[in-house]
XYZ file of C-alpha atoms in Angstrom:
672
model
C 82.642 125.144 75.000
C 82.079 124.771 78.760
C 84.983 125.792 81.000
C 86.509 123.135 83.244
C 85.186 123.480 86.803
C 87.805 122.927 89.510
C 86.796 120.424 92.182
C 88.621 120.724 95.541
C 88.608 116.936 95.864
C 91.187 116.822 93.055
C 93.760 118.067 95.573
C 93.082 115.382 98.218
C 95.205 112.238 98.589
C 94.250 109.478 101.033
C 97.193 107.132 101.291
C 98.863 104.616 103.552
C 102.494 103.716 104.187
C 102.962 99.949 103.837
C 106.038 97.836 104.537
C 107.734 95.059 106.426
C 108.702 95.831 110.017
C 111.893 97.971 110.215
C 111.816 98.993 106.540
C 111.451 102.617 107.656
C 107.719 103.384 107.292
C 107.480 105.548 110.380
C 110.674 107.456 109.547
C 109.336 108.141 106.035
C 106.098 109.434 107.601
C 108.009 111.632 110.065
C 110.086 113.202 107.285
C 106.943 113.863 105.259
C 105.343 115.629 108.208
C 108.478 117.680 108.852
C 108.966 118.756 105.233
C 105.305 119.710 104.832
C 105.425 121.851 107.975
C 103.017 119.642 109.927
C 105.715 119.218 112.613
C 108.537 121.540 113.602
C 111.032 118.836 114.526
C 112.106 115.538 113.025
C 110.852 112.637 115.129
C 113.067 109.557 115.545
C 111.920 106.000 116.255
C 114.983 105.199 118.389
C 114.404 108.309 120.524
C 110.687 107.618 120.981
C 109.824 111.064 119.591
C 107.754 110.133 116.533
C 104.307 111.613 115.973
C 102.582 108.474 114.688
C 104.116 106.010 117.186
C 102.610 107.856 120.134
C 101.447 104.885 122.209
C 103.855 104.094 125.114
C 104.169 100.485 123.950
C 105.114 101.592 120.428
C 107.840 103.812 121.839
C 109.089 101.127 124.220
C 109.216 98.438 121.528
C 110.333 100.677 118.650
C 107.662 99.353 116.265
C 104.310 100.529 114.933
C 101.431 98.648 116.553
C 98.373 100.784 115.842
C 97.493 102.513 112.566
C 97.773 106.286 113.069
C 96.183 108.988 110.894
C 97.854 112.344 110.176
C 97.330 115.142 107.656
C 99.696 117.527 105.910
C 99.842 119.945 102.956
C 102.188 119.716 99.957
C 102.154 121.729 96.747
C 98.570 122.833 97.271
C 97.376 119.300 98.044
C 96.047 117.897 101.321
C 97.524 114.493 102.125
C 95.662 112.303 104.634
C 98.220 109.720 105.686
C 97.872 106.470 107.632
C 101.057 104.912 109.019
C 100.335 101.180 109.274
C 102.017 98.439 111.341
C 104.615 96.213 109.694
C 104.577 93.312 112.151
C 102.581 90.279 111.045
C 100.629 90.125 114.334
C 98.962 93.452 113.491
C 98.162 92.774 109.843
C 94.441 93.277 110.496
C 95.216 96.928 111.295
C 96.660 97.137 107.779
C 93.568 95.419 106.355
C 91.220 97.933 107.979
C 93.326 100.844 106.741
C 93.541 99.537 103.165
C 89.760 99.316 103.089
C 89.456 103.122 103.252
C 92.561 104.278 101.319
C 92.764 105.497 97.731
C 96.510 104.859 97.308
C 99.633 103.705 99.116
C 103.399 104.078 99.291
C 105.142 100.707 99.655
C 108.487 101.109 101.447
C 111.234 98.526 100.841
C 114.601 98.066 102.536
C 117.409 98.806 100.067
C 119.411 95.848 101.426
C 116.721 93.219 102.027
C 114.374 94.132 99.167
C 110.996 92.408 99.384
C 110.605 90.816 102.834
C 107.855 88.430 104.004
C 105.494 91.006 105.455
C 106.092 93.303 102.458
C 104.682 90.518 100.321
C 101.758 89.937 102.690
C 100.613 93.582 102.749
C 101.158 93.808 98.980
C 98.725 90.947 98.420
C 96.204 92.621 100.717
C 96.512 95.842 98.700
C 95.994 93.784 95.510
C 92.734 92.425 96.910
C 91.489 95.949 97.627
C 92.723 97.304 94.264
C 94.753 100.061 95.942
C 97.139 101.871 93.515
C 100.729 102.032 94.806
C 104.102 103.626 94.232
C 107.315 102.231 95.734
C 110.093 103.856 97.748
C 113.336 101.883 98.152
C 114.664 103.174 101.483
C 117.978 102.942 103.359
C 120.235 103.292 100.288
C 122.897 104.685 102.651
C 123.311 101.270 104.348
C 126.136 98.848 103.604
C 124.997 96.379 100.980
C 122.155 98.557 99.681
C 121.487 98.008 95.980
C 118.571 99.617 94.133
C 118.757 97.242 91.165
C 118.697 94.162 93.421
C 115.713 95.555 95.356
C 113.853 96.281 92.109
C 114.581 92.776 90.838
C 113.140 91.296 94.051
C 109.999 93.426 93.488
C 109.731 92.097 89.936
C 110.342 88.479 90.995
C 108.227 88.256 94.160
C 105.440 90.795 93.631
C 105.129 90.563 89.828
C 104.309 94.161 88.917
C 106.190 96.024 86.168
C 108.663 98.221 88.114
C 109.202 101.606 86.427
C 112.296 103.135 88.015
C 112.261 106.933 87.653
C 115.474 107.709 89.588
C 119.165 106.790 89.516
C 121.120 106.939 92.825
C 124.087 109.294 93.059
C 126.712 107.439 95.099
C 126.495 104.140 96.965
C 126.111 103.176 100.624
C 127.830 105.827 102.809
C 128.472 107.908 99.700
C 124.786 108.088 98.745
C 124.147 111.813 98.241
C 121.103 112.130 96.016
C 119.326 110.944 92.894
C 119.068 111.702 89.202
C 115.466 112.461 88.190
C 115.216 110.463 84.958
C 112.033 112.248 83.846
C 113.438 115.789 84.032
C 117.083 114.642 83.583
C 118.353 116.689 86.529
C 120.292 115.914 89.697
C 118.731 116.223 93.164
C 121.408 116.390 95.864
C 120.888 116.832 99.603
C 123.557 118.736 101.493
C 122.886 118.891 105.237
C 119.252 118.034 104.614
C 118.800 120.880 102.090
C 117.771 119.940 98.547
C 119.821 121.376 95.696
C 119.014 120.800 92.030
C 121.466 120.912 89.157
C 122.646 119.200 85.993
C 123.325 115.467 85.921
C 126.957 114.771 87.007
C 129.218 114.115 84.037
C 130.225 110.639 85.189
C 126.558 109.573 85.413
C 125.297 111.240 82.240
C 125.678 108.221 79.955
C 124.117 105.849 82.508
C 121.244 108.282 83.118
C 120.527 108.491 79.373
C 120.570 104.700 79.098
C 118.159 104.303 82.015
C 115.895 107.055 80.718
C 115.631 105.136 77.429
C 114.905 101.895 79.278
C 112.144 103.694 81.193
C 110.646 105.002 77.936
C 110.701 101.491 76.453
C 109.098 99.956 79.552
C 106.296 102.560 79.622
C 105.762 102.292 75.851
C 105.165 98.537 76.228
C 102.330 99.263 78.640
C 100.808 102.501 77.282
C 99.650 103.010 73.656
C 99.992 106.817 73.789
C 103.633 106.613 74.848
C 104.298 103.925 72.245
C 103.100 106.290 69.519
C 105.418 109.087 70.672
C 108.257 106.621 71.298
C 108.114 105.499 67.644
C 107.672 108.999 66.192
C 110.074 111.112 68.276
C 113.711 110.767 69.358
C 112.639 111.015 73.016
C 109.370 110.855 74.947
C 108.538 114.141 76.694
C 108.393 114.433 80.476
C 104.716 115.496 80.361
C 103.769 112.423 78.318
C 105.619 110.097 80.691
C 104.076 111.685 83.801
C 100.543 111.378 82.398
C 101.178 107.760 81.379
C 102.709 106.829 84.745
C 99.661 108.248 86.522
C 97.325 106.157 84.357
C 99.422 103.000 84.774
C 99.554 103.504 88.560
C 95.770 103.929 88.791
C 95.232 100.785 86.715
C 97.812 98.762 88.656
C 99.636 98.031 85.379
C 102.930 99.590 86.463
C 104.764 100.508 89.650
C 106.646 103.802 89.861
C 109.833 103.210 91.890
C 111.730 105.972 93.731
C 114.620 105.692 96.149
C 116.373 107.481 99.007
C 117.278 107.422 102.680
C 114.541 108.752 104.945
C 116.769 108.744 108.024
C 119.263 111.044 106.262
C 116.484 113.233 104.772
C 117.266 112.208 101.194
C 114.551 111.493 98.678
C 111.419 112.601 100.568
C 110.612 115.731 98.522
C 110.497 113.768 95.227
C 108.405 111.129 97.007
C 105.867 113.766 98.047
C 105.846 115.068 94.464
C 105.207 111.516 93.243
C 102.297 111.097 95.699
C 100.677 114.207 94.224
C 101.559 113.284 90.620
C 100.693 109.608 90.443
C 98.339 108.542 93.253
C 94.600 109.104 92.726
C 92.289 111.604 94.369
C 88.870 110.516 95.687
C 87.459 111.589 92.302
C 89.763 109.204 90.420
C 88.652 106.003 92.154
C 85.368 104.219 91.378
C 82.294 105.373 93.292
C 81.759 103.383 96.481
C 79.049 100.743 96.237
C 76.746 99.376 98.894
C 76.069 95.686 99.365
C 72.924 96.132 97.245
C 75.020 97.456 94.342
C 73.916 101.068 94.815
C 76.711 103.539 93.903
C 77.440 106.712 95.852
C 79.711 109.328 94.174
C 82.458 111.293 95.939
C 80.309 114.413 96.055
C 79.724 116.654 99.108
C 76.194 117.296 97.842
C 75.266 113.584 97.672
C 73.633 111.746 100.603
C 76.057 110.869 103.410
C 77.901 107.528 103.356
C 80.812 106.884 105.750
C 82.604 103.778 106.980
C 84.009 103.358 110.505
C 87.413 101.698 110.169
C 88.773 102.152 113.690
C 87.365 102.650 117.192
C 89.550 103.950 119.984
C 88.967 104.765 123.642
C 90.917 107.838 124.788
C 91.053 109.979 127.905
C 88.678 112.440 126.212
C 86.119 109.838 125.145
C 85.344 107.214 122.534
C 86.626 108.081 119.060
C 85.197 106.551 115.889
C 87.435 107.027 112.848
C 85.503 107.525 109.605
C 86.269 107.608 105.916
C 83.591 109.772 104.334
C 82.839 108.517 100.839
C 79.990 110.865 99.914
C 77.970 113.713 101.346
C 78.737 116.157 104.144
C 78.828 115.417 107.870
C 78.167 118.303 110.264
C 78.530 118.601 113.988
C 75.197 117.802 115.627
C 73.910 115.690 112.701
C 71.842 112.578 113.315
C 73.069 109.647 111.230
C 71.831 106.113 110.640
C 73.788 102.987 111.556
C 72.867 101.046 108.411
C 73.649 97.664 109.961
C 71.478 97.941 113.075
C 68.929 100.557 112.006
C 69.764 102.699 115.049
C 70.378 106.427 114.822
C 73.425 108.121 116.349
C 74.216 111.774 117.006
C 77.536 113.314 115.994
C 78.694 115.409 118.956
C 82.121 116.525 117.660
C 84.155 116.194 114.473
C 87.944 116.060 114.870
C 90.780 116.475 112.378
C 93.300 113.874 113.494
C 97.030 114.388 113.895
C 97.976 111.055 115.530
C 97.151 111.626 119.232
C 96.295 115.327 118.748
C 92.934 116.541 117.486
C 91.546 119.794 116.114
C 87.823 120.580 116.165
C 85.995 120.972 112.844
C 82.435 122.035 112.069
C 82.045 119.639 109.163
C 83.701 116.978 107.028
C 83.028 116.249 103.368
C 83.426 113.408 100.879
C 87.078 112.342 100.704
C 87.856 113.259 104.323
C 89.255 110.946 107.007
C 88.190 112.223 110.444
C 87.331 111.061 113.943
C 83.951 111.702 115.538
C 82.710 111.719 119.108
C 79.129 110.735 119.836
C 78.275 107.342 118.315
C 77.949 104.875 121.186
C 77.228 101.622 119.351
C 79.344 102.039 116.195
C 81.952 99.319 115.707
C 84.719 98.747 113.203
C 82.987 98.156 109.877
C 79.844 100.141 110.772
C 78.292 102.210 107.965
C 76.986 105.627 109.007
C 74.719 107.220 106.428
C 71.915 109.714 105.887
C 68.712 108.461 107.590
C 66.671 109.183 104.450
C 69.151 107.451 102.097
C 70.290 104.158 103.686
C 73.390 102.442 102.285
C 75.271 99.481 103.765
C 78.965 99.258 102.840
C 81.067 96.097 102.867
C 83.010 96.020 106.187
C 86.745 95.266 106.335
C 87.566 91.559 106.511
C 88.733 90.037 109.800
C 91.212 87.193 110.219
C 90.421 84.393 112.628
C 92.673 84.366 115.727
C 95.277 81.593 115.844
C 96.766 81.915 119.355
C 94.982 81.896 122.717
C 95.945 82.525 126.337
C 94.004 82.194 129.571
C 93.661 85.520 131.414
C 92.596 86.054 135.023
C 92.683 88.986 137.404
C 95.119 88.799 140.329
C 92.768 90.727 142.601
C 89.847 88.708 143.942
C 87.370 91.514 143.280
C 88.626 92.496 139.816
C 86.719 89.912 137.769
C 84.033 92.336 136.581
C 86.607 95.018 135.782
C 88.625 92.494 133.751
C 85.531 91.437 131.782
C 84.715 95.069 130.968
C 88.326 95.827 129.986
C 88.535 92.769 127.712
C 85.242 93.725 126.053
C 86.659 97.178 125.341
C 89.873 95.715 123.908
C 87.876 93.464 121.561
C 85.746 96.445 120.546
C 88.834 98.483 119.620
C 90.597 95.565 117.924
C 88.243 93.105 116.153
C 91.138 90.668 115.598
C 91.029 89.970 119.365
C 88.383 87.531 120.596
C 87.259 86.866 124.164
C 85.408 83.745 125.277
C 84.787 81.679 128.380
C 86.043 78.078 128.314
C 83.065 75.856 129.137
C 85.241 73.104 130.653
C 87.642 75.122 132.808
C 85.630 78.281 133.382
C 88.685 80.347 132.379
C 88.501 83.551 130.351
C 90.390 82.978 127.083
C 91.844 85.815 124.984
C 92.664 84.941 121.358
C 94.691 86.938 118.852
C 96.979 86.876 115.826
C 100.218 85.980 117.576
C 102.336 86.008 120.702
C 103.240 89.700 120.410
C 99.623 90.650 119.729
C 98.551 89.045 123.008
C 101.506 90.532 124.902
C 100.449 94.010 123.742
C 96.831 93.340 124.778
C 97.911 92.154 128.243
C 100.110 95.222 128.655
C 97.166 97.475 127.717
C 95.165 95.842 130.510
C 97.948 96.731 132.941
C 98.717 100.247 131.702
C 95.397 101.597 130.447
C 92.993 99.776 132.759
C 95.308 99.442 135.775
C 94.587 95.737 136.139
C 97.108 93.186 137.342
C 96.515 89.995 135.374
C 97.931 86.485 135.140
C 98.445 85.268 131.590
C 98.771 81.564 130.760
C 100.990 79.889 128.202
C 100.018 80.519 124.557
C 97.942 77.793 122.909
C 97.399 77.495 119.164
C 93.991 77.149 117.500
C 93.689 73.742 115.832
C 91.328 72.896 112.985
C 89.873 69.626 111.684
C 89.408 68.684 108.043
C 88.045 65.833 105.938
C 90.610 63.448 104.426
C 88.052 60.990 103.032
C 84.351 61.736 102.755
C 81.105 59.751 102.813
C 78.223 59.457 100.349
C 74.518 59.017 100.755
C 74.272 59.638 104.494
C 70.581 59.660 105.365
C 69.308 61.510 108.413
C 65.692 61.711 109.552
C 64.742 64.294 112.146
C 61.339 63.459 113.647
C 60.043 64.997 116.844
C 56.511 64.853 118.202
C 55.844 66.135 121.711
C 52.409 67.668 121.464
C 51.279 70.399 119.133
C 53.106 70.943 115.846
C 55.852 68.381 115.304
C 59.164 68.531 113.472
C 59.954 66.467 110.386
C 62.941 66.691 108.067
C 64.537 64.025 105.919
C 67.915 64.805 104.272
C 70.547 62.850 102.337
C 74.012 64.399 102.064
C 77.424 63.707 100.523
C 80.584 65.034 102.181
C 83.896 65.332 100.316
C 87.247 67.047 100.916
C 87.857 70.605 99.695
C 91.162 72.484 99.483
C 90.004 75.110 101.978
C 86.900 76.667 103.480
C 83.365 75.297 103.214
C 81.084 74.883 100.198
C 77.458 73.804 100.043
C 75.457 72.716 97.000
C 72.073 71.180 96.320
C 71.510 68.423 93.759
C 67.887 67.837 94.746
C 65.494 67.675 91.786
C 61.743 67.711 91.405
C 61.169 70.118 94.277
C 61.506 67.338 96.863
C 63.099 69.895 99.212
C 61.799 73.485 98.789
C 64.372 76.219 98.284
C 63.843 77.802 101.710
C 64.484 74.420 103.358
C 67.682 73.986 101.307
C 68.925 77.280 102.780
C 67.994 76.009 106.249
C 69.995 72.797 105.666
C 73.024 74.901 104.665
C 72.635 77.026 107.819
C 72.482 73.848 109.924
C 75.633 72.493 108.271
C 77.433 75.742 109.048
C 76.310 75.379 112.677
C 77.943 71.930 112.779
C 81.311 73.322 111.649
C 81.926 74.846 115.092
C 83.178 71.568 116.561
C 84.605 68.442 114.904
C 84.746 64.843 116.166
C 88.489 64.740 116.883
C 88.637 67.336 119.626
C 85.822 69.824 119.182
C 87.956 72.095 116.955
C 86.377 74.126 114.101
C 86.021 72.149 110.863
C 87.236 73.421 107.478
C 88.073 72.052 104.041
C 84.874 70.242 103.034
C 82.053 70.354 100.519
C 78.540 69.221 101.451
C 76.007 68.314 98.759
C 72.331 67.818 99.556
C 71.276 64.981 97.218
C 67.774 64.108 98.387
C 65.184 64.724 101.055
C 61.555 64.586 102.012
C 59.052 66.844 103.739
C 55.839 66.515 105.713
C 52.801 68.604 104.855
C 52.323 69.888 108.427
C 55.431 69.171 110.452
C 58.246 70.370 108.150
C 59.714 73.788 108.832
C 62.920 75.748 108.359
C 63.834 75.028 111.996
C 63.369 71.285 111.461
C 65.567 71.260 108.360
C 68.215 73.406 110.045
C 68.333 70.921 112.919
C 68.489 68.031 110.448
C 71.338 69.674 108.559
C 73.331 70.205 111.750
C 72.851 66.683 113.091
C 73.338 65.045 109.676
C 76.715 66.717 109.153
C 77.831 65.843 112.680
C 76.970 62.199 112.011
C 78.712 62.346 108.617
C 81.886 63.779 110.146
C 81.987 60.905 112.625
C 81.989 58.515 109.670
C 84.548 60.498 107.602
C 88.308 60.044 107.877
C 89.255 63.255 109.709
C 92.664 64.933 110.043
C 93.796 67.412 112.694
C 95.380 70.617 111.353
C 97.663 73.062 113.178
C 98.549 76.633 112.160
C 101.940 76.974 110.456
C 104.019 80.037 109.667
C 106.733 80.833 107.161
C 109.813 81.797 109.165
C 112.577 83.843 107.521
C 115.802 83.803 109.565
C 118.799 86.007 108.768
C 122.062 84.842 110.410
C 125.831 85.162 109.842
C 127.307 82.522 107.494
C 129.134 80.624 110.212
C 125.993 80.149 112.328
C 123.684 78.850 109.600
C 124.253 75.166 110.472
C 123.166 75.557 114.080
C 120.056 77.479 113.039
C 119.119 74.890 110.401
C 119.410 72.132 112.996
C 117.280 74.040 115.470
C 114.556 74.683 112.878
C 114.476 70.982 112.011
C 114.157 70.134 115.715
C 111.138 72.459 115.805
C 109.452 70.355 113.093
C 110.329 72.932 110.456
C 110.496 72.165 106.726
C 113.329 74.140 105.131
C 112.118 75.689 101.874
C 115.038 77.927 100.879
C 118.456 79.322 101.694
C 120.035 82.391 100.090
C 123.351 84.169 100.630
C 123.070 87.924 101.115
C 125.932 90.332 102.014
C 127.839 88.071 104.428
C 124.701 86.526 105.854
C 122.414 83.617 105.059
C 118.651 84.018 104.742
C 116.894 80.750 105.625
C 113.198 80.204 104.891
C 111.234 77.427 106.573
C 107.634 76.474 107.302
C 107.299 75.818 111.039
C 104.300 74.973 113.273
C 103.197 78.130 115.066
C 103.363 76.364 118.440
C 107.110 75.799 117.907
C 107.784 79.508 117.300
C 106.800 80.587 120.827
C 109.967 81.708 122.591
C 112.067 81.333 119.432
C 113.436 84.893 119.662
C 115.323 84.079 122.878
C 116.618 80.782 121.485
C 117.828 82.418 118.266
C 119.642 85.183 120.147
C 121.468 82.644 122.311
C 122.484 80.497 119.311
C 123.734 83.461 117.251
C 125.228 85.656 120.004
C 122.459 88.184 119.415
C 123.267 88.572 115.697
C 120.340 86.602 114.233
C 116.934 88.023 113.368
C 113.733 86.401 112.176
C 110.289 87.284 110.883
C 107.141 85.228 110.399
C 104.013 85.327 108.298
C 100.964 83.025 108.354
C 101.158 80.076 105.964
C 97.776 78.482 106.678
C 97.157 75.105 108.314
C 98.852 71.726 107.865
C 98.676 68.267 109.462
C 101.061 67.940 112.447
C 104.533 66.962 111.286
C 105.716 64.622 114.053
C 109.427 63.940 114.547
């Protein structure tokens, strides 16, 4: 019998901290770093002393804006941690982080439960198949209720919550938790953890909840079901093994609780990270776009994905997740997308804004490198003799734009270079020149996103800029289509001519763009069909109503004809573009504007004024819920009407109202 060989990758955990803004992600991260010895002092968000919120804007605003990577050690395991933003404007930072993570801790507010951005990042993690555990934070706050928070998780996120702890005390009296697996009490006195027997007054409730946990796990796991039916109680070891499997499969969600600010509940959370979240060996081997798999093995050929690019005072940093192979200082690597080679000058272990030199990095590592000059977010770096192209992180289209110009007459070139660097670091920013006005237009995910970008121009690039009023990005869609539109593209100006004959149908689609061919008998060769599709996609850049991008349509190529000499892919691409433009002019078109779901929390007595104001902003009220002396109002509001809403809400509620937003797609303008 062959002995089990220990693999060091079993002790690595690559995880992110996900949550709604102000749920306590950064404080949880800070306490983890302190308890693992990675920092010598607890950092506080309100003091601007946190490790991961190191950017001056993050400290000024008290929120996480940029994903920050840190590492720490716990119980013989190395934890590579990414603290992600919670604000909706920076959700693409979360997307890029999720692309390279093996697991995540979802942090929820013990009072508010699941909030809008919690739901948004949860859905993103679902798309990436990232296993998660949950931490219900802030149980020391007035109105905190673990059961209510868990019920909101069950109702809004639809996993099977498996609660493994019982709080000891409520609100200000919250002192610790009962570990339902080991049936012991964990109490924090002055930040020091003390373990002991379950308090007498909680013993019966703890036994009841332990049995409920066994039943819930038995419903999901056959091995536990067998022991549940055969034994009076399921053993701790059996439950732990089952919870790990259920977490990896996404079939169950382990739920813990505590108060990060008061240093209560972080040690069990770290234990849960080690126990339940997967190592790089436990997740499926990464696959290239050609389907080729690459195992998490230091001896395999190199495959790494760049998920963040940052310009610092010491040079350009490219953050990599290494999926397979070994990367050494001085290595030459291949940019699989462009075919160019790059040299790795330095390898850095990242601790937020501090870096430590390393000679090499292996499969499972998250590091930064200095040297690659052309690598962008989403670039695959691999071994030159074993090319592999990985799927890049998705990018969301910008929805808000502002005109930007330099105040100084001679700063135009500097502004162009600075904007190009911003767009390189943050792919969710887009820069273009308006053909009609000649203005430089900066587009992003929201008002705050653009404010942060403008402030970076001032602080980091020392440029004084004028920023125009925000403008939203409209779209156009098809309300009623056309059938049988015939377009003939014939051009003869000496030499080889151009001939393409296409017939298309256009019909509405719920979202996006779809293309199909119904041509039979080979009347249009396959390569020309692809050219027609490419031409149709070209035509989507500007619609007939106002030159806005077109979405929500299906185009079907129903017939066509070719010429023996004059037909070509270029001719059919041109025909496809011009045919769809003509078809759109004949369709019934509708203008769409971006809308957001706004969640407003206000005192009871001020709800009427807020409801009236939302209606005046063309909002459609979709829900209202009482919560601990306040009212939570949900409405869908045009994004253009949300600009400046923070100031208006503060004035109407004497500074006591708060609101959050999340994208809700596009809708026809709702005129009042």
